[in-house]
Coordinates of C-alpha atoms in Angstrom, one line a residue:
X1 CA -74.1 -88.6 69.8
X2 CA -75.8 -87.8 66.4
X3 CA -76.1 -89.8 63.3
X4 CA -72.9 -90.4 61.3
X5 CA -70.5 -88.7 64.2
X6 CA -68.3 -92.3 63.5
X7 CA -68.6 -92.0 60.2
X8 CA -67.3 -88.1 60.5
X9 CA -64.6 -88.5 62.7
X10 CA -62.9 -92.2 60.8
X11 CA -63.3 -89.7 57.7
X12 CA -61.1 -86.8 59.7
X13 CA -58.5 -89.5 60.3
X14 CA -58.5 -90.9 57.2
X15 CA -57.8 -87.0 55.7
X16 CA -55.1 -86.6 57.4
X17 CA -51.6 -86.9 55.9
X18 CA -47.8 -85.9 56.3
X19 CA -46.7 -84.6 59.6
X20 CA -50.5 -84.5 61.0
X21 CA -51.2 -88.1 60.0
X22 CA -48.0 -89.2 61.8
X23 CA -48.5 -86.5 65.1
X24 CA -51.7 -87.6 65.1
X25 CA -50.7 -91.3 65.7
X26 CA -47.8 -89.9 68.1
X27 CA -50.5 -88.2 70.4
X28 CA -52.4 -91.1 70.3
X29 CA -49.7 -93.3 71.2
X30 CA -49.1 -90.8 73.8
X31 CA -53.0 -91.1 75.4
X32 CA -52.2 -94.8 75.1
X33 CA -49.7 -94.4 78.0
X34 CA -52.2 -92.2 80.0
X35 CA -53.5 -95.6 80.7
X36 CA -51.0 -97.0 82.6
X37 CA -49.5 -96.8 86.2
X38 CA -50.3 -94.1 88.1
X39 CA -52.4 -92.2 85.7
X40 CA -54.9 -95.2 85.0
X41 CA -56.8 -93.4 82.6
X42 CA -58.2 -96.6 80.6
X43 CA -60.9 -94.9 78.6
X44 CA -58.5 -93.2 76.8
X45 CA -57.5 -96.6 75.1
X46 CA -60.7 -96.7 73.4
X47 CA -59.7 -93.2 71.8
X48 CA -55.9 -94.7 71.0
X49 CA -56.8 -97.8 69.5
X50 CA -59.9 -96.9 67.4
X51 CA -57.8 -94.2 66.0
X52 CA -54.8 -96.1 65.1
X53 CA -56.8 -98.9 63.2
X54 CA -58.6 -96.1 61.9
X55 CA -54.9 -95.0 60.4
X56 CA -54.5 -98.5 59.5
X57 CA -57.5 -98.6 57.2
X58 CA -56.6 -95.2 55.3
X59 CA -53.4 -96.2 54.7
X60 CA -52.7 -97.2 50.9
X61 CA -49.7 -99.6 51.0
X62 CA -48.0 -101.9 53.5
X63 CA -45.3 -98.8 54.7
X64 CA -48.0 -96.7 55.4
X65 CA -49.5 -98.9 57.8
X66 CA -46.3 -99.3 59.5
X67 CA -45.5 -95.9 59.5
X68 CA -48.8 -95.0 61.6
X69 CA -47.9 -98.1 63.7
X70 CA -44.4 -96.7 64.3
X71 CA -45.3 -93.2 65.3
X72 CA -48.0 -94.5 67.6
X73 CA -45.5 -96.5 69.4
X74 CA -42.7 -93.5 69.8
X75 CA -45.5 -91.5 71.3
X76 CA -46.4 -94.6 73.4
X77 CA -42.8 -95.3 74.7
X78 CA -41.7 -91.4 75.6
X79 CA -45.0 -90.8 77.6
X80 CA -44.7 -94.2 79.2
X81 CA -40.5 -94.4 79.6
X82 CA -40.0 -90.7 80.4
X83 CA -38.4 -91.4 83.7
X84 CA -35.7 -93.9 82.5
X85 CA -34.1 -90.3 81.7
X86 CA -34.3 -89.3 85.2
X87 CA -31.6 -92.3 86.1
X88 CA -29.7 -90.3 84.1
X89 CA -29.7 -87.0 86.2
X90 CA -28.1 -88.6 88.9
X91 CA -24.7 -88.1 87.2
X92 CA -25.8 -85.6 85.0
X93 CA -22.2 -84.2 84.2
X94 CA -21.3 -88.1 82.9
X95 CA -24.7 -89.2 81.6
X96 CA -26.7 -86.0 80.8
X97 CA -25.9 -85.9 77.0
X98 CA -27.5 -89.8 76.8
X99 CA -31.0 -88.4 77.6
X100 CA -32.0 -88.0 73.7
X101 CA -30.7 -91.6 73.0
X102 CA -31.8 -93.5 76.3
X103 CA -35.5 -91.9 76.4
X104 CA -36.1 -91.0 72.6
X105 CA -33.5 -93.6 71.0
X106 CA -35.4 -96.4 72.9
X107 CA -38.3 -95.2 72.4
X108 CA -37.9 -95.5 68.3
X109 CA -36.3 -98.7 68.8
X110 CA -39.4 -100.3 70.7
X111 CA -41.8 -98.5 68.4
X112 CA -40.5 -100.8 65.2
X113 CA -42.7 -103.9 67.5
X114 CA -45.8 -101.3 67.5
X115 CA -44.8 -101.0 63.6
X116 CA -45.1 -104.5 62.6
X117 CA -47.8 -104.9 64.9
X118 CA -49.6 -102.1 62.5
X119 CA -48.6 -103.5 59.0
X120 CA -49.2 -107.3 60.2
X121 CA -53.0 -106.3 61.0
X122 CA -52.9 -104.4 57.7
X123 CA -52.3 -107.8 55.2
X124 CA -54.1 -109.9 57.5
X125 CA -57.9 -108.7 57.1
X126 CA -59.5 -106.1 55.4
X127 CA -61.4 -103.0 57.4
X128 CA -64.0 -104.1 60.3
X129 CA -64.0 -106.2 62.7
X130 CA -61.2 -109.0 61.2
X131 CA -58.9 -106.1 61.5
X132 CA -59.4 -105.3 64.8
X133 CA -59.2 -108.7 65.9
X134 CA -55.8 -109.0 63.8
X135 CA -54.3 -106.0 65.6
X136 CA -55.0 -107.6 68.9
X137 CA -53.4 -110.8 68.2
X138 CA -50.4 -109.0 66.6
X139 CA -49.9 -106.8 69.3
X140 CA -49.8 -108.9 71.8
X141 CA -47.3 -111.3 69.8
X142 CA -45.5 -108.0 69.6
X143 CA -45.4 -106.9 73.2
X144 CA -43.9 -111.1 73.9
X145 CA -41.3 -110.4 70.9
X146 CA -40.3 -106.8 73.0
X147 CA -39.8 -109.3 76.0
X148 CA -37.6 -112.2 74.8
X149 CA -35.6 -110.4 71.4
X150 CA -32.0 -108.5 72.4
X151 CA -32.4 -109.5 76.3
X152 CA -36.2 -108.6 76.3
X153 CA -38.0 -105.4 77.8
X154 CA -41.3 -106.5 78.5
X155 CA -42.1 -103.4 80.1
X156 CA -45.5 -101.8 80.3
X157 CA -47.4 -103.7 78.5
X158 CA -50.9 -102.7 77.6
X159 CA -53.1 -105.4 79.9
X160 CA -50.8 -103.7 82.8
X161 CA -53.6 -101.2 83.1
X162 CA -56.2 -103.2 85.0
X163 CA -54.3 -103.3 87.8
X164 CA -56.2 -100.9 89.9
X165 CA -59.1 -103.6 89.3
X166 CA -57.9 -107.3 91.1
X167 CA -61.1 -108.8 89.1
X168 CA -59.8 -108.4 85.8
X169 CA -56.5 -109.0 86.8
X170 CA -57.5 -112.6 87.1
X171 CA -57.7 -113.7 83.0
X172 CA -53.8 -113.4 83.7
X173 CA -54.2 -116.4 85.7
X174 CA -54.9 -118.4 82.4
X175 CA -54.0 -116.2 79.3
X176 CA -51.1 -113.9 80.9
X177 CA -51.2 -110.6 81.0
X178 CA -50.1 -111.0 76.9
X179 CA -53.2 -112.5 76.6
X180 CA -55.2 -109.6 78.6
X181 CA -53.3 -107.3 76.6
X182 CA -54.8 -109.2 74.0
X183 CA -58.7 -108.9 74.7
X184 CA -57.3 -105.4 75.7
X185 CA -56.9 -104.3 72.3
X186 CA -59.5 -105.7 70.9
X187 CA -61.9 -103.7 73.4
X188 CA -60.4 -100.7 73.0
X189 CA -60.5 -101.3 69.2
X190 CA -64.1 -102.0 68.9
X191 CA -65.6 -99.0 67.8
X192 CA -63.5 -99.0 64.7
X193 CA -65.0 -102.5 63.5
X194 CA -67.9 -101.2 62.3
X195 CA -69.6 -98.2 60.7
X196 CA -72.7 -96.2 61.9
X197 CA -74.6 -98.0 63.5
X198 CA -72.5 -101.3 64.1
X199 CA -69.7 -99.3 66.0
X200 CA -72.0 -98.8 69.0
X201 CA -73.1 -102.6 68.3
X202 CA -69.1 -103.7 68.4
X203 CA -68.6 -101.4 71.3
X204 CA -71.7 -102.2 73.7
X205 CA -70.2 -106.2 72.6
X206 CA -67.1 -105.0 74.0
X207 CA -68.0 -103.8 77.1
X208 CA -70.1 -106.9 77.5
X209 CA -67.3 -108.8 77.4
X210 CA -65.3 -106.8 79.7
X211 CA -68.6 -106.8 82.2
X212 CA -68.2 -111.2 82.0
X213 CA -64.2 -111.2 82.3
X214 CA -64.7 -108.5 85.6
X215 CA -67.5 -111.5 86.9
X216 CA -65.4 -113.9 86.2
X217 CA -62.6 -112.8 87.7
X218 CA -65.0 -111.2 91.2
X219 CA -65.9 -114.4 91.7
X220 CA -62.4 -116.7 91.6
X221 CA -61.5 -113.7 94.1
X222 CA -64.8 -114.7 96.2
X223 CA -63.4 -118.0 96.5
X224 CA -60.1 -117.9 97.2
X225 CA -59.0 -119.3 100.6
X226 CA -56.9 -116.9 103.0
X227 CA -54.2 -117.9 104.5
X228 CA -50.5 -117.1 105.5
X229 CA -47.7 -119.3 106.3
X230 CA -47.8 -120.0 110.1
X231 CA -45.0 -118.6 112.3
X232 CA -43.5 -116.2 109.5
X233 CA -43.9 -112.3 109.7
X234 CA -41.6 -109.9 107.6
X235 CA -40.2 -106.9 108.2
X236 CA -39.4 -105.4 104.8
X237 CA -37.0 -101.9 105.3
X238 CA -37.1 -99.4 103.1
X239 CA -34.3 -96.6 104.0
X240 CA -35.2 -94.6 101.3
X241 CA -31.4 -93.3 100.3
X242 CA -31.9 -91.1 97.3
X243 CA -29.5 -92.4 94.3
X244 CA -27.0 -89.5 94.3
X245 CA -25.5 -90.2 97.8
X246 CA -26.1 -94.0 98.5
X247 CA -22.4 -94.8 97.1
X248 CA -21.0 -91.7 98.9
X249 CA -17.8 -93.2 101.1
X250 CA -18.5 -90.7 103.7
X251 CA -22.2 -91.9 104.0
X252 CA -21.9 -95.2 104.4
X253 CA -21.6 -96.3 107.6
X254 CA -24.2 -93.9 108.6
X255 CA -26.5 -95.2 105.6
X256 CA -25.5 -98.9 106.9
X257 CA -26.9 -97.3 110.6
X258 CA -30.2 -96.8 109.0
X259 CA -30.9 -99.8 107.6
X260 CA -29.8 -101.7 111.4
X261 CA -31.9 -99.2 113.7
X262 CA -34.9 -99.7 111.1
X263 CA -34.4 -103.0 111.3
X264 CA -34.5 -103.4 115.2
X265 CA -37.2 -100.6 115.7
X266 CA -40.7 -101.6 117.8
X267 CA -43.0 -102.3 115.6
X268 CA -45.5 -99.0 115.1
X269 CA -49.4 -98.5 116.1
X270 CA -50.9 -100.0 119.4
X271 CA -52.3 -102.9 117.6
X272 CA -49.0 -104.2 116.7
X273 CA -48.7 -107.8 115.4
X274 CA -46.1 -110.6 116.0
X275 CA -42.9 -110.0 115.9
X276 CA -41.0 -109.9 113.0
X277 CA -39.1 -113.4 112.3
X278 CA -37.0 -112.5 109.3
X279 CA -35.8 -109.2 108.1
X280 CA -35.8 -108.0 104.0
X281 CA -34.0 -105.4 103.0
X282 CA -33.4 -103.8 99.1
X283 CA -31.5 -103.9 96.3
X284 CA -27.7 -103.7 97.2
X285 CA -28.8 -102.4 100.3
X286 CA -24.8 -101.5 101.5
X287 CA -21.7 -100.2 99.4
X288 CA -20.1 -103.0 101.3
X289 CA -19.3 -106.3 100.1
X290 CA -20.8 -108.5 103.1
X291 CA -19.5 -111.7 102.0
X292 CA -16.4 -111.0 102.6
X293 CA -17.0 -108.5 105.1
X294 CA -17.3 -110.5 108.4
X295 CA -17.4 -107.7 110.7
X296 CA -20.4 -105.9 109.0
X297 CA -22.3 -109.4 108.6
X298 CA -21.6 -110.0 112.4
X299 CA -22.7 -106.1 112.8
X300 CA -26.2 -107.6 111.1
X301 CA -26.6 -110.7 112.9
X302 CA -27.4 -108.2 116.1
X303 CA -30.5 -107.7 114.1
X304 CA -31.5 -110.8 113.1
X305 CA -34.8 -112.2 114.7
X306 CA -34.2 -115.4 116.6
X307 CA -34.0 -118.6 114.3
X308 CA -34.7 -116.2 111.2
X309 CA -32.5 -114.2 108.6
X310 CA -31.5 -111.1 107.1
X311 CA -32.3 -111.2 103.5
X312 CA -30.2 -108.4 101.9
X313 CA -29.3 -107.6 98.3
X314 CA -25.4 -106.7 98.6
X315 CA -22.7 -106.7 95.8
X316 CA -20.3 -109.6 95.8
X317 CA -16.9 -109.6 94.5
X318 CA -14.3 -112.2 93.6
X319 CA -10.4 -111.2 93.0
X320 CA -8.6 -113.7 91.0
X321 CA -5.4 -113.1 89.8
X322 CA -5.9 -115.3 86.4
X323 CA -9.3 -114.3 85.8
X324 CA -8.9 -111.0 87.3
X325 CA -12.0 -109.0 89.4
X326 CA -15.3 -110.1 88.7
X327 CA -18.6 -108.4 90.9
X328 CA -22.0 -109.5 90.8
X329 CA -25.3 -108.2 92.0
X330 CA -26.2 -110.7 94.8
X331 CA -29.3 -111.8 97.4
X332 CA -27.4 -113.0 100.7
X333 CA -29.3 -114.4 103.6
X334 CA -27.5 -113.7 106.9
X335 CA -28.2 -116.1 110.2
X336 CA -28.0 -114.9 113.6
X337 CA -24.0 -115.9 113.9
X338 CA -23.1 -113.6 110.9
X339 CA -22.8 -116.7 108.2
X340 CA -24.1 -116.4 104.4
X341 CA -26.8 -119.3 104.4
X342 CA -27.8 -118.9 101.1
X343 CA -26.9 -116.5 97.6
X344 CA -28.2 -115.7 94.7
X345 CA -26.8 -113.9 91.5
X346 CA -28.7 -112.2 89.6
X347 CA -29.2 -113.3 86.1
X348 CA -31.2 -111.1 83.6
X349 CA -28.6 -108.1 83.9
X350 CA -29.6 -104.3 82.4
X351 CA -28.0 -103.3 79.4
X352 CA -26.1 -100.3 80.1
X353 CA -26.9 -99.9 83.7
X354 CA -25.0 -103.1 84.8
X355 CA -23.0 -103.7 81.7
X356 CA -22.2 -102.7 78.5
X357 CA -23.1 -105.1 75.3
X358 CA -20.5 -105.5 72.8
X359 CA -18.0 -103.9 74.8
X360 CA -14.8 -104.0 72.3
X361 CA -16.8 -101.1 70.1
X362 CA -19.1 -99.2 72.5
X363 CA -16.4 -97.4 74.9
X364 CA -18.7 -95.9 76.9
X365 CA -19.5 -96.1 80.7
X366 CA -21.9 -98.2 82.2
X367 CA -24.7 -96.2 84.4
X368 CA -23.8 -98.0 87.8
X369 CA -20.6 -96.5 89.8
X370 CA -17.8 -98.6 89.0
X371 CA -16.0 -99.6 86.0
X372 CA -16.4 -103.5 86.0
X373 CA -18.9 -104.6 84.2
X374 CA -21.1 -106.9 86.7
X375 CA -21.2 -111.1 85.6
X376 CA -24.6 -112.5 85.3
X377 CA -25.5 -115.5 87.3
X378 CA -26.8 -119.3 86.3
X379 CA -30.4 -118.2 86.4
X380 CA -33.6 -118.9 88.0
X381 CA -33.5 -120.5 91.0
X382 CA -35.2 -121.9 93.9
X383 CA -33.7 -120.9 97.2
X384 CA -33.8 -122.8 100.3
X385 CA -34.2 -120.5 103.5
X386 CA -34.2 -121.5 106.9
X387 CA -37.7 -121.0 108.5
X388 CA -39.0 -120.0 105.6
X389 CA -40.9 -122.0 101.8
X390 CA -38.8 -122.0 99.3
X391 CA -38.4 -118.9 97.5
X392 CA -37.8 -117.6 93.7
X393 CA -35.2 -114.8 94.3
X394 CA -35.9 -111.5 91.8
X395 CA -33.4 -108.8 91.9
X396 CA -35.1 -105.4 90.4
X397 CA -36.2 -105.8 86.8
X398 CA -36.4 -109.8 87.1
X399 CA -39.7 -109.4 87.9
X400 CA -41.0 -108.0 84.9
X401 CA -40.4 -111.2 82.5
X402 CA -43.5 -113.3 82.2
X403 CA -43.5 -117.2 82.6
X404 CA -39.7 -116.6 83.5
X405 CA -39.6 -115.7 87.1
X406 CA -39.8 -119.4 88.7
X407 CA -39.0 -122.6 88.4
X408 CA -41.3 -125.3 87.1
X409 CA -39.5 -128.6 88.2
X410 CA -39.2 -126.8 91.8
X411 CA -41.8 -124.2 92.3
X412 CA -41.5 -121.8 94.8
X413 CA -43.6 -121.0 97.8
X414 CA -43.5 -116.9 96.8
X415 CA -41.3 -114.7 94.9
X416 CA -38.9 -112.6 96.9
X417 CA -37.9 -109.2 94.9
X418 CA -35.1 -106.9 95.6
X419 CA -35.1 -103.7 93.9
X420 CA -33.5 -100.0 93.8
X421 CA -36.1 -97.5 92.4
X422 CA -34.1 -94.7 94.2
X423 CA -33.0 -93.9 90.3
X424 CA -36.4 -93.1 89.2
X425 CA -37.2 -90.7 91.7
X426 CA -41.0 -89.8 91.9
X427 CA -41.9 -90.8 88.9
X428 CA -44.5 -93.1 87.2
X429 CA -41.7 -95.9 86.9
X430 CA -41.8 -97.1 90.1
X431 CA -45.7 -97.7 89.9
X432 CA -45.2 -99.4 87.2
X433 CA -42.7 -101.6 88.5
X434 CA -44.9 -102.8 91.8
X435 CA -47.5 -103.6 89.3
X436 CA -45.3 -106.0 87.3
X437 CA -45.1 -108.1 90.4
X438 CA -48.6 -107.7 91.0
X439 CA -49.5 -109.6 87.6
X440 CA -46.2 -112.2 88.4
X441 CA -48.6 -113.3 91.2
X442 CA -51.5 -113.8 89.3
X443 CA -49.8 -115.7 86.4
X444 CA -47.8 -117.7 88.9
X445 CA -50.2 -118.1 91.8
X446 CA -47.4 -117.1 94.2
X447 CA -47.2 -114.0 96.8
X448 CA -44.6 -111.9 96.1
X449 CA -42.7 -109.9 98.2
X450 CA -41.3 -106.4 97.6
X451 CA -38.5 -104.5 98.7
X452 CA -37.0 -101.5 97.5
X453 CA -34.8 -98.5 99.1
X454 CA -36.8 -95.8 98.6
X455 CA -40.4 -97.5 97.7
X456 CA -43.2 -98.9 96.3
X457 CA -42.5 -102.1 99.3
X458 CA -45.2 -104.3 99.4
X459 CA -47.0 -108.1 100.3
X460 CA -48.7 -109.2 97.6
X461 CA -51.0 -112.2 97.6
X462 CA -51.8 -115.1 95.0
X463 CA -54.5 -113.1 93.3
X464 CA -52.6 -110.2 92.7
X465 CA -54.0 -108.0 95.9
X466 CA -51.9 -105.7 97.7
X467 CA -51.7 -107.3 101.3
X468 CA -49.3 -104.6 103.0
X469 CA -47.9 -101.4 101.0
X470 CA -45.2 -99.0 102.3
X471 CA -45.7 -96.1 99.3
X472 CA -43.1 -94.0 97.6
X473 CA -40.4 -92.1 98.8
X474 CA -41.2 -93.2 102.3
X475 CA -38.3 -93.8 105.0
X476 CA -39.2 -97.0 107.6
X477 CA -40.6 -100.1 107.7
X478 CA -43.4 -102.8 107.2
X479 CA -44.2 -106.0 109.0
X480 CA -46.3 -108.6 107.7
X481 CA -47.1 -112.3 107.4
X482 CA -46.2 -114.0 104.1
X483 CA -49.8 -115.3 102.3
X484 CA -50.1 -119.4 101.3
X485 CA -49.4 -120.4 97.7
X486 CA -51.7 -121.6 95.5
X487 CA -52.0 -125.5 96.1
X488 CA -51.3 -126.0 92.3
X489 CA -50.0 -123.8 89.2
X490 CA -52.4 -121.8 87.5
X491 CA -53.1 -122.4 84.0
X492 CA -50.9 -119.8 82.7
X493 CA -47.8 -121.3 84.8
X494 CA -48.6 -124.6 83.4
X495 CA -48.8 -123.7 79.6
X496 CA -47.3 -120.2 79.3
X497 CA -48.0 -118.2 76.2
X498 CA -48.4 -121.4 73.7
X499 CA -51.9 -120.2 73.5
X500 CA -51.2 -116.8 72.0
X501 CA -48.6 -118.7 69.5
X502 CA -51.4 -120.3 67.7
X503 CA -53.1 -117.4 67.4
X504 CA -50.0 -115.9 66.0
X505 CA -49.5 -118.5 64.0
X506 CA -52.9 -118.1 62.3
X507 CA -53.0 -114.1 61.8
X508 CA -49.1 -114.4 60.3
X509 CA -51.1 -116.9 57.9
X510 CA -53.6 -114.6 57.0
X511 CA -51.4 -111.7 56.1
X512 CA -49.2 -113.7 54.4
X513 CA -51.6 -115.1 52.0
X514 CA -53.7 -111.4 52.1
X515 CA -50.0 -110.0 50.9
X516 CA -50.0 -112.7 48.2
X517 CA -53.3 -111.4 46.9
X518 CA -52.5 -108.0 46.7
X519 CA -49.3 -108.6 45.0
X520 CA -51.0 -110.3 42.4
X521 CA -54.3 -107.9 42.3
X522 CA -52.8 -104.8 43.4

């Protein structure tokens, strides 16, 4: 590139003002997203974040800063939550006219984290390479903010994109993928530390850094032992019922069909392994409720492998004529005489989807047929299953919650995850969702297992790496044995995100006293 092509292009930014200044963050928000599931485009990041700390720098006062921050963020959220509007399609005539709020709406709520991620980078260093390094840390403190505030929705965030590469998936193992989201930034944010000259310094530093984190993390993959739990091969089915008929009455005992003859099918290909000694299938996998449905559980135990289980997500439902009806979205494991051996409730409910918050005001429907709100259960647990290690149940979006998807005075043997993508259709969400569990594994040091109706089913091992994979919008299923555990907790399951709090800690110092500074020499 020729001499001064930095210097021109930081001086376009910093000219522009009004609506271009704030499209211009938008679209750069929006190449941002281009990064993640299924795209993967990374190198656009290096485009998004230069840019936006370039915004950062021109802008005059504290509001400006944020402004540029918030705008990058909207752009961000729509490209990378467009589908949660295709949930909405399914009942279009009920839920069509949320579209604006539920896709835009969020997306302007989310962006206020991007915001103060912006203006706390602004007061805590001046332009160069202090700044860049602010707007990592404060990003990354924002993404953990987005996870735990108003229920949390930790989705998507930013050190999600090196997924397609197991090696640098590995500084999740100790830092999270916070913390990668962290070094994320600051990579991608390089060129704008310096000027001339010292951006391609900063930068060629930044891919040096990437080069050691990608060794690092090739080599704790070279020496990781294989291994899978003796005597244990699942069959996870995936029926692949699209949303708009799965509750239909007049469906269901053909749907319920499926999910049996799946279930009891040879297994395919001429090299064909053992058979299958427990059966997984999805997300409230029947309209019925099979606990107090003995016929349909006795219906099941026909397919239950010998000595092993049916694992299925089901609603449950208790009628009390003090407390009235209450329904919750459950994990049952079925024996071989029809009993329940083991439940679990799930706990981290979806706003709107499964209930509606502050229910005396908002008269409004939930997404999910049925008017009952569903009741949240006691939390994480760690489930005892016959013939199988003890498992840390995840029903759909319970996965994507860092440091809070196991135990730690009981840790699993892997993480079991139900899920219903069928709402998404064949859009980038469900990609994004398999890759949440991807980085549970890493952080954890557990496998996971996935199943959902209409896909992305998988086996995922300890390091993150996609064992067995039965893709999108894909009727049938997938037998496979469940990898070993790591012998111990990582790092990151032993300390969690404390790490990033002190570096929180420090930047909030910085802009804090920066912001004194200014006040007093504006």
């Amino acid at each position: 590139l020729p001499a001064g092509f930095w210097d021109r292009l930081r001086g376009f930014v910093a000219a522009l003002a009004g609506g271009n200044r704030h499209g211009f963050a938008a679209l750069l928000g929006a190449l941002a997203a281009l990064a993640l599931p299924p795209v993967g485009a990374i190198p656009l990041l290096a485009v998004a974040f230069t840019g936006l700390v370039w915004l950062i720098d021109a802008s005059a006062r504290p509001r400006a800063a944020f402004a540029a921050g918030w705008f990058f963020g909207v752009g961000f959220f729509v490209a990378g939550l467009y589908w949660i509007g295709i949930a909405l399609l399914v009942d279009v005539a009920r839920f069509g006219w949320m579209i604006p709020f539920a896709v835009g709406g969020l997306a302007a709520v989310l962006a206020l984290y991007a915001g103060l991620a912006a203006v706390v980078a602004y007061l805590a260093a001046p332009a160069g390479a202090g700044r860049v390094a602010a707007l990592a840390v404060a990003w990354a403190a924002a993404e953990w903010l987005r996870g735990v505030l108003l229920t949390g929705f930790p989705w998507n965030p930013i050190g999600s994109v090196w997924a397609v590469l197991p090696a640098m998936m590995q500084a999740a193992s100790v830092a999270g993928v916070y913390g990668l989201g962290l070094l994320t930034v600051a990579v991608a944010a390089s060129p704008a530390a310096g000027r001339g000259r010292t951006a391609w310094r900063w930068a060629g530093a930044a891919l040096l850094l990437l080069a050691l984190l990608w060794s690092a993390g090739a080599l704790r993959l070279a020496a990781a032992p294989s291994g899978t739990v003796p005597g244990v091969t699942l069959r996870l089915v995936q029926p692949d019922i699209p949303q708009a008929i799965k509750w239909r009455e007049d469906l269901a005992a053909a749907h319920f069909a499926r999910l049996l003859a799946l279930s009891t099918a040879p297994a395919a290909g001429l090299t064909a392994g053992p058979a299958p000694t427990h059966i997984v299938w999805p997300e409230t996998a029947t309209p019925y409720f099979l606990a107090a449905d003995a016929a349909r559980r006795h219906a099941i135990a026909g397919a239950v492998p010998p000595g092993g289980l049916v694992i299925t997500g089901s609603v449950r439902i208790e009628r009390d004529a003090g407390a009235g009806t209450r329904i919750w979205n459950s994990l049952h494991a079925i024996d071989g005489a029809g009993a329940v051996r083991a439940t679990y409730d799930k706990a981290h409910l979806v706003p709107f989807g499964e209930y509606v918050p502050f229910r005396a005001v908002l008269d409004v429907a939930k997404v999910t047929p049925g008017a009952i709100d569903f009741t949240p259960g006691p939390g994480t647990v760690t489930l005892a299953l016959p013939g199988l290690p003890p498992a840390s149940p995840l029903i759909c979006y319970e996965v994507i919650f860092p440091g809070a998807v196991a135990r730690r005075d009981a840790r699993p043997g892997w993480l079991l995850n139900l899920t219903n993508d069928a709402w998404y259709g064949r859009s980038s969400g469900p990609y994004q969702h398999f890759v949440t569990a991807q980085f549970r594994a890493v952080e954890e040091g557990l496998p996971v297992v996935r199943a959902a109706n209409n896909g992305i089913s998988g086996v995922i091992d300890a390091h993150g790496r996609v064992v067995a994979r039965l893709g999108l919008a894909r009727r049938g299923h997938l037998d496979a044995a469940l990898p070993l555990a790591l012998a111990a907790p990582t790092v990151y399951a032993r300390i969690g995100d404390w790490p990033l709090g002190a570096l929180v800690a420090l930047v909030l110092g910085l802009a804090l006293r920066r912001r004194a500074r200014l006040r007093a020499h504006p």
